[in-house]
mmCIF file of C-alpha atoms and ligand atoms in Angstrom:
data_model
loop_
_atom_site.group_PDB
_atom_site.id
_atom_site.type_symbol
_atom_site.label_atom_id
_atom_site.label_comp_id
_atom_site.label_asym_id
_atom_site.label_seq_id
_atom_site.Cartn_x
_atom_site.Cartn_y
_atom_site.Cartn_z
ATOM 1 C CA MET A 16 12.424 13.994 24.140
ATOM 2 C CA LYS A 17 12.484 10.212 24.714
ATOM 3 C CA ASN A 18 12.971 7.171 22.580
ATOM 4 C CA THR A 19 9.874 5.395 21.346
ATOM 5 C CA ASN A 20 8.401 1.836 21.228
ATOM 6 C CA THR A 21 8.887 -0.496 18.329
ATOM 7 C CA PRO A 22 6.445 0.627 15.633
ATOM 8 C CA PHE A 23 4.009 -1.909 14.124
ATOM 9 C CA TYR A 24 5.204 -0.755 10.616
ATOM 10 C CA ASN A 25 9.009 -1.073 10.206
ATOM 11 C CA PRO A 26 10.302 2.084 8.384
ATOM 12 C CA SER A 27 13.551 0.382 7.508
ATOM 13 C CA LEU A 28 11.917 -2.371 5.486
ATOM 14 C CA SER A 29 10.286 -1.894 2.054
ATOM 15 C CA TYR A 30 6.499 -1.641 1.757
ATOM 16 C CA GLU A 31 6.313 -5.221 0.297
ATOM 17 C CA ASN A 32 8.333 -6.644 3.180
ATOM 18 C CA ASN A 33 6.091 -4.826 5.745
ATOM 19 C CA TYR A 34 3.088 -6.260 3.835
ATOM 20 C CA GLN A 35 4.428 -9.863 3.891
ATOM 21 C CA GLN A 36 6.152 -9.882 7.321
ATOM 22 C CA GLY A 37 4.237 -7.417 9.507
ATOM 23 C CA PRO A 38 2.824 -6.265 11.723
ATOM 24 C CA PHE A 39 5.783 -5.839 14.077
ATOM 25 C CA GLY A 40 6.270 -4.986 17.792
ATOM 26 C CA ASP A 41 3.332 -5.562 20.124
ATOM 27 C CA PHE A 42 0.949 -6.005 17.095
ATOM 28 C CA SER A 43 2.860 -9.225 16.330
ATOM 29 C CA LYS A 44 1.512 -10.899 19.509
ATOM 30 C CA PRO A 45 -1.886 -10.961 21.305
ATOM 31 C CA PRO A 46 -2.417 -8.176 23.827
ATOM 32 C CA LYS A 47 -1.919 -8.940 27.553
ATOM 33 C CA VAL A 48 -5.156 -7.179 28.433
ATOM 34 C CA ASN A 49 -8.539 -6.564 26.928
ATOM 35 C CA ILE A 50 -10.039 -3.288 28.157
ATOM 36 C CA GLN A 51 -13.729 -2.606 27.253
ATOM 37 C CA VAL A 52 -15.653 0.594 27.623
ATOM 38 C CA ALA A 53 -18.866 0.473 29.618
ATOM 39 C CA LYS A 54 -21.233 1.862 26.926
ATOM 40 C CA PRO A 55 -21.022 2.003 23.092
ATOM 41 C CA THR A 56 -21.141 5.303 21.162
ATOM 42 C CA ARG A 57 -23.403 5.972 18.247
ATOM 43 C CA PHE A 58 -21.432 6.632 15.046
ATOM 44 C CA LEU A 59 -23.559 7.069 11.835
ATOM 45 C CA ASP A 60 -26.343 4.520 12.766
ATOM 46 C CA LEU A 61 -23.916 2.007 14.306
ATOM 47 C CA ASP A 62 -22.882 1.171 17.831
ATOM 48 C CA VAL A 63 -19.193 1.408 18.092
ATOM 49 C CA ASN A 64 -17.289 0.398 21.349
ATOM 50 C CA LEU A 65 -15.170 3.529 21.260
ATOM 51 C CA PRO A 66 -15.201 5.919 18.273
ATOM 52 C CA PHE A 67 -11.389 5.635 17.909
ATOM 53 C CA GLY A 68 -9.240 3.907 15.339
ATOM 54 C CA ILE A 69 -6.488 3.925 12.762
ATOM 55 C CA PRO A 70 -6.911 5.920 9.484
ATOM 56 C CA ALA A 71 -5.963 4.844 5.985
ATOM 57 C CA GLY A 72 -2.282 3.908 5.600
ATOM 58 C CA PRO A 73 -0.644 1.908 8.339
ATOM 59 C CA LEU A 74 -3.080 -1.092 8.317
ATOM 60 C CA LEU A 75 -1.700 -2.723 5.089
ATOM 61 C CA ASN A 76 -3.760 -5.870 5.094
ATOM 62 C CA ALA A 77 -5.979 -8.228 7.126
ATOM 63 C CA ASN A 78 -3.127 -9.274 9.476
ATOM 64 C CA TYR A 79 -2.691 -5.612 10.469
ATOM 65 C CA ILE A 80 -6.485 -5.016 10.813
ATOM 66 C CA LYS A 81 -6.799 -8.117 13.058
ATOM 67 C CA ALA A 82 -4.076 -6.964 15.264
ATOM 68 C CA ALA A 83 -5.528 -3.463 15.490
ATOM 69 C CA PHE A 84 -8.934 -4.898 16.503
ATOM 70 C CA ALA A 85 -7.353 -7.057 19.086
ATOM 71 C CA TYR A 86 -5.620 -4.024 20.538
ATOM 72 C CA GLY A 87 -8.985 -2.225 20.873
ATOM 73 C CA PHE A 88 -8.953 0.058 17.828
ATOM 74 C CA ASP A 89 -12.618 -0.180 16.926
ATOM 75 C CA LEU A 90 -12.655 1.769 13.611
ATOM 76 C CA CYS A 91 -9.973 0.414 11.301
ATOM 77 C CA VAL A 92 -9.389 1.763 7.826
ATOM 78 C CA TYR A 93 -7.945 -0.741 5.330
ATOM 79 C CA LYS A 94 -5.239 0.912 3.357
ATOM 80 C CA THR A 95 -6.233 2.825 0.249
ATOM 81 C CA VAL A 96 -6.651 0.554 -2.663
ATOM 82 C CA ARG A 97 -6.841 1.137 -6.449
ATOM 83 C CA THR A 98 -8.474 -0.570 -9.444
ATOM 84 C CA LYS A 99 -5.087 -1.885 -10.699
ATOM 85 C CA ALA A 100 -1.776 -2.822 -9.004
ATOM 86 C CA HIS A 101 0.403 0.234 -8.331
ATOM 87 C CA LYS A 102 3.990 0.042 -7.010
ATOM 88 C CA SER A 103 5.300 1.785 -3.860
ATOM 89 C CA HIS A 104 8.023 4.421 -3.997
ATOM 90 C CA ALA A 105 11.473 2.961 -3.077
ATOM 91 C CA LEU A 106 12.972 3.474 0.448
ATOM 92 C CA PRO A 107 13.003 5.682 2.325
ATOM 93 C CA ASN A 108 9.225 5.796 2.841
ATOM 94 C CA ILE A 109 9.188 7.074 6.330
ATOM 95 C CA LEU A 110 11.662 9.448 8.078
ATOM 96 C CA SER A 111 11.542 11.058 11.519
ATOM 97 C CA ILE A 112 11.244 14.894 11.147
ATOM 98 C CA HIS A 113 12.224 17.556 13.619
ATOM 99 C CA PRO A 114 10.301 20.789 13.053
ATOM 100 C CA GLN A 115 11.339 23.900 14.968
ATOM 101 C CA GLY A 116 8.042 24.635 16.716
ATOM 102 C CA MET A 117 4.782 24.277 14.921
ATOM 103 C CA LEU A 118 4.836 23.114 11.263
ATOM 104 C CA SER A 119 3.019 25.587 8.967
ATOM 105 C CA ALA A 120 0.813 24.613 6.075
ATOM 106 C CA ASN A 121 3.172 26.467 3.722
ATOM 107 C CA LEU A 122 5.748 23.857 2.641
ATOM 108 C CA ASP A 123 8.242 24.364 5.535
ATOM 109 C CA THR A 124 11.728 22.962 5.173
ATOM 110 C CA VAL A 125 12.312 20.478 8.013
ATOM 111 C CA LEU A 126 15.264 18.241 9.169
ATOM 112 C CA ALA A 127 14.494 14.607 8.432
ATOM 113 C CA ASP A 128 16.481 11.574 9.631
ATOM 114 C CA TYR A 129 16.190 8.114 11.255
ATOM 115 C CA HIS A 130 16.078 9.198 14.865
ATOM 116 C CA TYR A 131 12.462 8.490 15.877
ATOM 117 C CA GLN A 132 11.679 10.356 19.050
ATOM 118 C CA SER A 133 8.635 11.299 21.006
ATOM 119 C CA PRO A 134 6.641 13.441 20.394
ATOM 120 C CA ILE A 135 6.695 11.679 17.133
ATOM 121 C CA SER A 136 6.408 13.412 13.736
ATOM 122 C CA ILE A 137 7.317 11.809 10.450
ATOM 123 C CA THR A 138 7.209 12.338 6.767
ATOM 124 C CA ASN A 139 5.676 9.515 4.672
ATOM 125 C CA SER A 140 6.150 9.011 0.964
ATOM 126 C CA PHE A 141 4.715 5.858 -0.620
ATOM 127 C CA GLY A 142 2.775 7.075 -3.677
ATOM 128 C CA VAL A 143 -0.298 5.094 -2.460
ATOM 129 C CA PRO A 144 0.735 1.578 -3.489
ATOM 130 C CA SER A 145 -1.897 -1.024 -4.162
ATOM 131 C CA TYR A 146 -2.028 -4.681 -4.987
ATOM 132 C CA SER A 147 -4.417 -5.775 -7.727
ATOM 133 C CA PRO A 148 -8.178 -6.205 -6.805
ATOM 134 C CA GLU A 149 -7.759 -10.013 -7.200
ATOM 135 C CA ILE A 150 -5.415 -9.852 -4.129
ATOM 136 C CA TRP A 151 -6.945 -7.068 -2.003
ATOM 137 C CA GLN A 152 -10.621 -8.040 -2.401
ATOM 138 C CA GLU A 153 -10.210 -11.460 -0.800
ATOM 139 C CA ASP A 154 -7.959 -9.949 1.897
ATOM 140 C CA LEU A 155 -10.276 -7.065 2.645
ATOM 141 C CA ALA A 156 -13.204 -9.448 2.940
ATOM 142 C CA ASN A 157 -11.115 -11.459 5.433
ATOM 143 C CA ALA A 158 -10.398 -8.259 7.400
ATOM 144 C CA VAL A 159 -14.203 -7.406 7.433
ATOM 145 C CA ASN A 160 -14.921 -10.822 8.989
ATOM 146 C CA ALA A 161 -12.406 -10.190 11.739
ATOM 147 C CA ALA A 162 -14.410 -7.391 13.267
ATOM 148 C CA GLN A 163 -15.909 -8.219 16.696
ATOM 149 C CA LYS A 164 -19.000 -6.553 18.201
ATOM 150 C CA GLY A 165 -18.795 -2.842 18.048
ATOM 151 C CA GLN A 166 -15.899 -2.827 15.557
ATOM 152 C CA TYR A 167 -15.915 -1.807 11.870
ATOM 153 C CA VAL A 168 -13.656 -1.830 8.887
ATOM 154 C CA ILE A 169 -13.708 1.167 6.593
ATOM 155 C CA GLY A 170 -12.610 0.582 3.059
ATOM 156 C CA SER A 171 -10.424 3.375 1.592
ATOM 157 C CA PHE A 172 -9.886 3.651 -2.160
ATOM 158 C CA GLN A 173 -8.955 6.113 -4.859
ATOM 159 C CA GLY A 174 -9.271 6.560 -8.579
ATOM 160 C CA THR A 175 -6.183 6.446 -10.853
ATOM 161 C CA PRO A 176 -5.881 8.505 -14.022
ATOM 162 C CA GLY A 177 -5.686 6.125 -16.988
ATOM 163 C CA ASN A 178 -7.257 3.059 -15.230
ATOM 164 C CA SER A 179 -10.726 3.776 -16.503
ATOM 165 C CA VAL A 180 -12.327 6.144 -19.177
ATOM 166 C CA ASN A 181 -12.124 8.981 -16.711
ATOM 167 C CA ILE A 182 -11.161 9.557 -12.995
ATOM 168 C CA GLU A 183 -14.805 9.737 -11.908
ATOM 169 C CA GLU A 184 -15.530 6.216 -13.369
ATOM 170 C CA ASP A 185 -12.396 4.851 -11.905
ATOM 171 C CA TYR A 186 -13.478 6.135 -8.380
ATOM 172 C CA ALA A 187 -16.908 4.441 -8.933
ATOM 173 C CA LEU A 188 -15.337 1.184 -10.089
ATOM 174 C CA ALA A 189 -12.995 1.156 -7.011
ATOM 175 C CA ALA A 190 -16.071 1.902 -4.746
ATOM 176 C CA ARG A 191 -17.890 -1.092 -6.385
ATOM 177 C CA LEU A 192 -14.926 -3.486 -5.943
ATOM 178 C CA VAL A 193 -14.541 -2.380 -2.278
ATOM 179 C CA ALA A 194 -18.256 -2.776 -1.580
ATOM 180 C CA GLU A 195 -18.223 -6.280 -2.991
ATOM 181 C CA THR A 196 -16.147 -7.325 0.025
ATOM 182 C CA GLU A 197 -19.114 -6.357 2.338
ATOM 183 C CA VAL A 198 -17.122 -3.620 3.988
ATOM 184 C CA PRO A 199 -19.736 -1.571 5.925
ATOM 185 C CA ILE A 200 -18.276 1.968 5.337
ATOM 186 C CA LEU A 201 -16.565 3.502 2.341
ATOM 187 C CA GLU A 202 -13.886 6.313 2.277
ATOM 188 C CA ALA A 203 -12.712 7.985 -0.898
ATOM 189 C CA ASN A 204 -9.196 9.417 -0.614
ATOM 190 C CA LEU A 205 -9.317 12.818 -2.381
ATOM 191 C CA SER A 206 -6.126 14.203 -0.882
ATOM 192 C CA CYS A 207 -4.159 12.959 -3.809
ATOM 193 C CA PRO A 208 -2.840 15.055 -6.679
ATOM 194 C CA ASN A 209 -5.363 16.154 -9.339
ATOM 195 C CA GLU A 210 -4.603 15.131 -12.927
ATOM 196 C CA GLY A 211 -2.199 17.370 -14.604
ATOM 197 C CA VAL A 212 -2.663 20.134 -12.085
ATOM 198 C CA ASN A 213 -0.307 21.071 -9.302
ATOM 199 C CA LYS A 214 -3.131 20.865 -6.752
ATOM 200 C CA LEU A 215 -4.837 18.130 -4.754
ATOM 201 C CA LEU A 216 -8.001 16.637 -6.167
ATOM 202 C CA CYS A 217 -10.083 17.827 -3.100
ATOM 203 C CA PHE A 218 -9.463 21.433 -4.130
ATOM 204 C CA ASP A 219 -11.228 20.826 -7.476
ATOM 205 C CA PHE A 220 -14.809 21.076 -6.165
ATOM 206 C CA ASP A 221 -16.663 20.364 -9.495
ATOM 207 C CA ARG A 222 -14.758 17.242 -9.998
ATOM 208 C CA VAL A 223 -15.189 16.182 -6.363
ATOM 209 C CA GLU A 224 -18.939 16.653 -6.690
ATOM 210 C CA ARG A 225 -18.943 14.466 -9.871
ATOM 211 C CA ILE A 226 -16.869 11.829 -8.224
ATOM 212 C CA ALA A 227 -19.040 11.682 -5.148
ATOM 213 C CA LYS A 228 -22.249 11.419 -7.220
ATOM 214 C CA GLU A 229 -20.671 8.625 -9.381
ATOM 215 C CA ILE A 230 -19.658 6.674 -6.317
ATOM 216 C CA LYS A 231 -23.136 7.115 -4.688
ATOM 217 C CA ASN A 232 -24.807 5.971 -7.930
ATOM 218 C CA SER A 233 -22.557 3.015 -8.080
ATOM 219 C CA VAL A 234 -22.861 2.039 -4.421
ATOM 220 C CA PRO A 235 -26.007 3.694 -2.923
ATOM 221 C CA ASP A 236 -26.306 1.412 0.098
ATOM 222 C CA ARG A 237 -23.028 2.202 1.951
ATOM 223 C CA PRO A 238 -22.118 5.291 4.001
ATOM 224 C CA LEU A 239 -19.491 7.360 2.156
ATOM 225 C CA PHE A 240 -16.719 9.465 3.799
ATOM 226 C CA LEU A 241 -14.382 11.731 1.827
ATOM 227 C CA LYS A 242 -10.857 12.146 3.025
ATOM 228 C CA LEU A 243 -9.955 15.811 2.899
ATOM 229 C CA ALA A 244 -6.722 17.798 3.133
ATOM 230 C CA TYR A 245 -6.350 20.919 5.301
ATOM 231 C CA PHE A 246 -8.237 23.987 4.213
ATOM 232 C CA ALA A 247 -6.859 27.172 5.769
ATOM 233 C CA ASN A 248 -10.122 29.026 6.270
ATOM 234 C CA ASP A 249 -13.942 28.579 6.331
ATOM 235 C CA ALA A 250 -14.633 30.372 3.048
ATOM 236 C CA GLU A 251 -12.271 28.006 1.154
ATOM 237 C CA VAL A 252 -14.160 24.847 2.189
ATOM 238 C CA LEU A 253 -17.714 26.225 2.391
ATOM 239 C CA PRO A 254 -18.589 25.869 -1.388
ATOM 240 C CA LEU A 255 -17.460 22.262 -1.266
ATOM 241 C CA LEU A 256 -19.647 21.394 1.706
ATOM 242 C CA LYS A 257 -22.631 23.044 -0.025
ATOM 243 C CA LYS A 258 -22.125 20.971 -3.118
ATOM 244 C CA LEU A 259 -21.839 17.757 -1.226
ATOM 245 C CA ASP A 260 -24.829 18.158 1.162
ATOM 246 C CA GLY A 261 -27.043 15.060 1.020
ATOM 247 C CA ILE A 262 -24.568 13.182 -1.179
ATOM 248 C CA VAL A 263 -21.859 12.133 1.297
ATOM 249 C CA ASP A 264 -22.220 10.932 4.849
ATOM 250 C CA GLY A 265 -19.103 12.449 6.358
ATOM 251 C CA PHE A 266 -15.611 13.723 6.100
ATOM 252 C CA SER A 267 -12.285 12.366 7.441
ATOM 253 C CA THR A 268 -9.765 15.061 7.935
ATOM 254 C CA ILE A 269 -6.871 15.736 7.706
ATOM 255 C CA ASN A 270 -4.414 13.878 5.550
ATOM 256 C CA THR A 271 -0.846 15.229 5.841
ATOM 257 C CA LEU A 272 0.645 18.769 5.649
ATOM 258 C CA SER A 273 3.290 18.963 2.864
ATOM 259 C CA ALA A 274 6.776 19.940 3.732
ATOM 260 C CA LYS A 275 10.369 19.839 2.312
ATOM 261 C CA PRO A 276 12.280 17.200 4.309
ATOM 262 C CA VAL A 277 16.064 17.724 4.086
ATOM 263 C CA ASP A 278 19.062 15.967 5.512
ATOM 264 C CA GLN A 279 21.938 17.568 7.611
ATOM 265 C CA GLU A 280 23.397 18.973 4.389
ATOM 266 C CA GLY A 281 20.129 20.488 3.216
ATOM 267 C CA LYS A 282 19.657 17.982 0.423
ATOM 268 C CA PRO A 283 16.174 16.377 -0.186
ATOM 269 C CA ALA A 284 16.056 13.581 2.439
ATOM 270 C CA LEU A 285 13.602 11.430 0.384
ATOM 271 C CA GLY A 286 15.812 11.626 -2.676
ATOM 272 C CA ALA A 287 16.300 14.276 -5.405
ATOM 273 C CA ASP A 288 13.105 13.058 -7.278
ATOM 274 C CA ARG A 289 10.977 13.601 -4.161
ATOM 275 C CA PRO A 290 11.670 17.138 -2.757
ATOM 276 C CA THR A 291 8.423 17.234 -0.794
ATOM 277 C CA GLY A 292 6.753 14.737 1.480
ATOM 278 C CA GLY A 293 3.597 14.596 3.593
ATOM 279 C CA VAL A 294 4.079 15.248 7.308
ATOM 280 C CA CYS A 295 1.970 13.518 9.950
ATOM 281 C CA GLY A 296 2.080 13.013 13.648
ATOM 282 C CA ASP A 297 2.508 15.520 16.526
ATOM 283 C CA ALA A 298 3.433 18.474 14.346
ATOM 284 C CA ILE A 299 0.147 18.520 12.464
ATOM 285 C CA ARG A 300 -2.280 18.164 15.340
ATOM 286 C CA TRP A 301 -3.074 21.876 15.332
ATOM 287 C CA ALA A 302 -4.221 21.606 11.671
ATOM 288 C CA GLY A 303 -6.377 18.538 12.276
ATOM 289 C CA LEU A 304 -8.073 20.241 15.217
ATOM 290 C CA ASP A 305 -8.437 23.497 13.257
ATOM 291 C CA MET A 306 -10.231 21.570 10.464
ATOM 292 C CA VAL A 307 -12.531 19.697 12.771
ATOM 293 C CA LYS A 308 -13.533 22.932 14.454
ATOM 294 C CA ARG A 309 -14.158 24.590 11.065
ATOM 295 C CA LEU A 310 -16.330 21.674 9.869
ATOM 296 C CA VAL A 311 -18.312 21.598 13.081
ATOM 297 C CA ARG A 312 -18.886 25.392 12.720
ATOM 298 C CA LEU A 313 -19.982 25.141 9.130
ATOM 299 C CA ARG A 314 -22.101 22.077 9.763
ATOM 300 C CA ASN A 315 -24.041 24.107 12.346
ATOM 301 C CA GLU A 316 -24.353 27.161 10.069
ATOM 302 C CA LEU A 317 -25.556 25.071 7.106
ATOM 303 C CA THR A 318 -27.673 22.750 9.250
ATOM 304 C CA ASN A 319 -25.980 19.880 7.551
ATOM 305 C CA HIS A 320 -25.702 16.383 9.143
ATOM 306 C CA PHE A 321 -22.427 14.985 7.972
ATOM 307 C CA ALA A 322 -20.199 13.069 10.421
ATOM 308 C CA ILE A 323 -16.615 14.139 11.163
ATOM 309 C CA ILE A 324 -13.662 11.821 11.668
ATOM 310 C CA GLY A 325 -10.808 13.922 13.269
ATOM 311 C CA VAL A 326 -7.345 12.832 12.210
ATOM 312 C CA GLY A 327 -3.916 14.406 12.768
ATOM 313 C CA GLY A 328 -1.373 14.148 15.559
ATOM 314 C CA VAL A 329 -3.314 12.078 18.085
ATOM 315 C CA CYS A 330 -0.620 10.494 20.332
ATOM 316 C CA SER A 331 -2.205 10.449 23.758
ATOM 317 C CA VAL A 332 -5.527 10.264 25.723
ATOM 318 C CA GLU A 333 -5.511 14.073 26.020
ATOM 319 C CA HIS A 334 -5.237 14.516 22.272
ATOM 320 C CA TYR A 335 -8.218 12.104 21.749
ATOM 321 C CA GLN A 336 -10.236 14.178 24.187
ATOM 322 C CA GLU A 337 -9.237 17.455 22.453
ATOM 323 C CA TYR A 338 -10.774 16.099 19.248
ATOM 324 C CA ILE A 339 -13.932 14.978 20.875
ATOM 325 C CA ASP A 340 -14.275 18.286 22.678
ATOM 326 C CA ALA A 341 -13.807 20.014 19.295
ATOM 327 C CA GLY A 342 -16.878 18.109 18.038
ATOM 328 C CA ALA A 343 -15.381 15.099 16.153
ATOM 329 C CA ASP A 344 -17.806 12.151 15.906
ATOM 330 C CA ALA A 345 -14.852 9.805 15.741
ATOM 331 C CA VAL A 346 -11.004 10.127 16.081
ATOM 332 C CA MET A 347 -8.163 8.303 14.440
ATOM 333 C CA SER A 348 -4.456 8.140 14.882
ATOM 334 C CA ALA A 349 -1.962 6.848 12.258
ATOM 335 C CA THR A 350 1.536 7.915 13.445
ATOM 336 C CA GLY A 351 0.691 7.991 17.151
ATOM 337 C CA ALA A 352 -0.772 4.461 17.020
ATOM 338 C CA MET A 353 2.137 3.036 14.965
ATOM 339 C CA TRP A 354 4.518 4.038 17.725
ATOM 340 C CA ASN A 355 2.100 3.291 20.566
ATOM 341 C CA PRO A 356 -0.001 0.184 19.781
ATOM 342 C CA ASN A 357 -1.550 0.443 23.190
ATOM 343 C CA LEU A 358 -3.051 3.877 22.539
ATOM 344 C CA ALA A 359 -6.658 2.633 22.317
ATOM 345 C CA PHE A 360 -6.244 0.790 25.555
ATOM 346 C CA ASP A 361 -4.783 3.869 27.137
ATOM 347 C CA ILE A 362 -7.894 5.797 26.132
ATOM 348 C CA LYS A 363 -10.309 3.004 27.159
ATOM 349 C CA THR A 364 -8.660 2.804 30.589
ATOM 350 C CA GLN A 365 -9.806 6.409 31.166
ATOM 351 C CA TYR A 366 -13.359 5.721 29.863
ATOM 352 C CA SER A 367 -14.006 2.285 31.424
HETATM 353 C C1 FMN B 21 2.485 5.086 6.791
HETATM 354 C C2 FMN B 21 1.312 6.008 6.376
HETATM 355 C C3 FMN B 21 0.674 5.740 5.183
HETATM 356 C C4 FMN B 21 -0.385 6.497 4.792
HETATM 357 N N1 FMN B 21 -1.123 6.153 3.653
HETATM 358 C C5 FMN B 21 -2.354 6.770 3.362
HETATM 359 C C6 FMN B 21 -3.123 6.325 2.416
HETATM 360 O O1 FMN B 21 -2.838 5.320 1.683
HETATM 361 N N2 FMN B 21 -4.344 6.895 2.159
HETATM 362 C C7 FMN B 21 -4.776 7.977 2.962
HETATM 363 O O2 FMN B 21 -5.912 8.468 2.746
HETATM 364 N N3 FMN B 21 -3.955 8.458 3.954
HETATM 365 C C8 FMN B 21 -2.772 7.874 4.145
HETATM 366 N N4 FMN B 21 -1.980 8.296 5.170
HETATM 367 C C9 FMN B 21 -2.450 9.546 5.985
HETATM 368 C C10 FMN B 21 -3.130 9.067 7.274
HETATM 369 O O3 FMN B 21 -4.398 8.478 7.009
HETATM 370 C C11 FMN B 21 -3.431 10.373 8.202
HETATM 371 O O4 FMN B 21 -4.372 11.142 7.433
HETATM 372 C C12 FMN B 21 -2.207 11.174 8.468
HETATM 373 O O5 FMN B 21 -1.095 10.279 8.795
HETATM 374 C C13 FMN B 21 -2.424 12.067 9.640
HETATM 375 O O6 FMN B 21 -2.630 11.389 10.825
HETATM 376 P P1 FMN B 21 -1.526 11.187 11.992
HETATM 377 O O7 FMN B 21 -0.945 12.471 12.347
HETATM 378 O O8 FMN B 21 -2.259 10.476 13.137
HETATM 379 O O9 FMN B 21 -0.458 10.319 11.351
HETATM 380 C C14 FMN B 21 -0.895 7.642 5.586
HETATM 381 C C15 FMN B 21 -0.115 7.895 6.794
HETATM 382 C C16 FMN B 21 0.918 7.095 7.163
HETATM 383 C C17 FMN B 21 1.639 7.465 8.444
#
């Protein structure tokens, strides 16, 4: 294990301070190089320089998106927004975790602390904060304008119980507000808890179908991705894919695997009120790859045409290649990119 670079998001500062002061490390200054790939790749019906980028979360605002574009990340997801302002959880929001071997999808207990080491795995716990639309719409439009040739912003959003008459309408409203910024691609985050049920929204297939239809009715002219959690086998996700055929344009997967982060004494490391946290980074790559292979297999079986964005544990050129070999149309890295802002350039060096 070795120590890591300065991450572009500072885990020891609050979300608000990161929003105001970041990005940090290399992302706070222009890159020393500019590596281009020889030929663009088709993604949806767009030409993208390299189908690689940063998924929803670490790119908090236009300043982060601009830095990510400058560092060659060509698909940049603007952090998930809501229809009303929503506060972040208090610190800690990010802790390093040290799983013994591979993390399972069954709520493992893992040691969590502040020793960030490579290969990097973390737990993140923010509660999907958002500023109000008055603030994020202008900023997102600014981010969209920063894209250079072959680069695209994806606007991530989610509905919030209580913000509209029902959750379906709130997703549709959020989609409309995001689309007003001229963002070219939409992504609905469904890997959030379902109302009143101890399960994620993406496991409630009827509701997901209703949400996807409402969004499409509301914004018919923009490609729509759904962000999915990990499904452990083909049979579990097959009915969802059947319901969504022809409604959505693609899936981005995975979000995080849940775990119980604990300190040296075995107490909840995120605080007594947060016994579980989402794990991302190296420890979940197996699950992201498993999901991509599953979706590729089922896409072939169903003769569907959805696009797949592979996410989870991408920390190196080899990991990017593993996802492409598995059949992903595009690949993204959150944790890996946070601790290695030159990751897109590393990959482009191999492909140029
Ligand atoms: C700091 C941080 C914040 C995140 N916030 C969000 C979010 O707001 N919406 C979302 O859909 N996913 C969010 N995620 C999950 C990532 O998009 C991604 O699915 C997950 O981190 C797995 O990728 P990784 O292993 O490359 O980190 C967040 C991840 C991190 C590290």
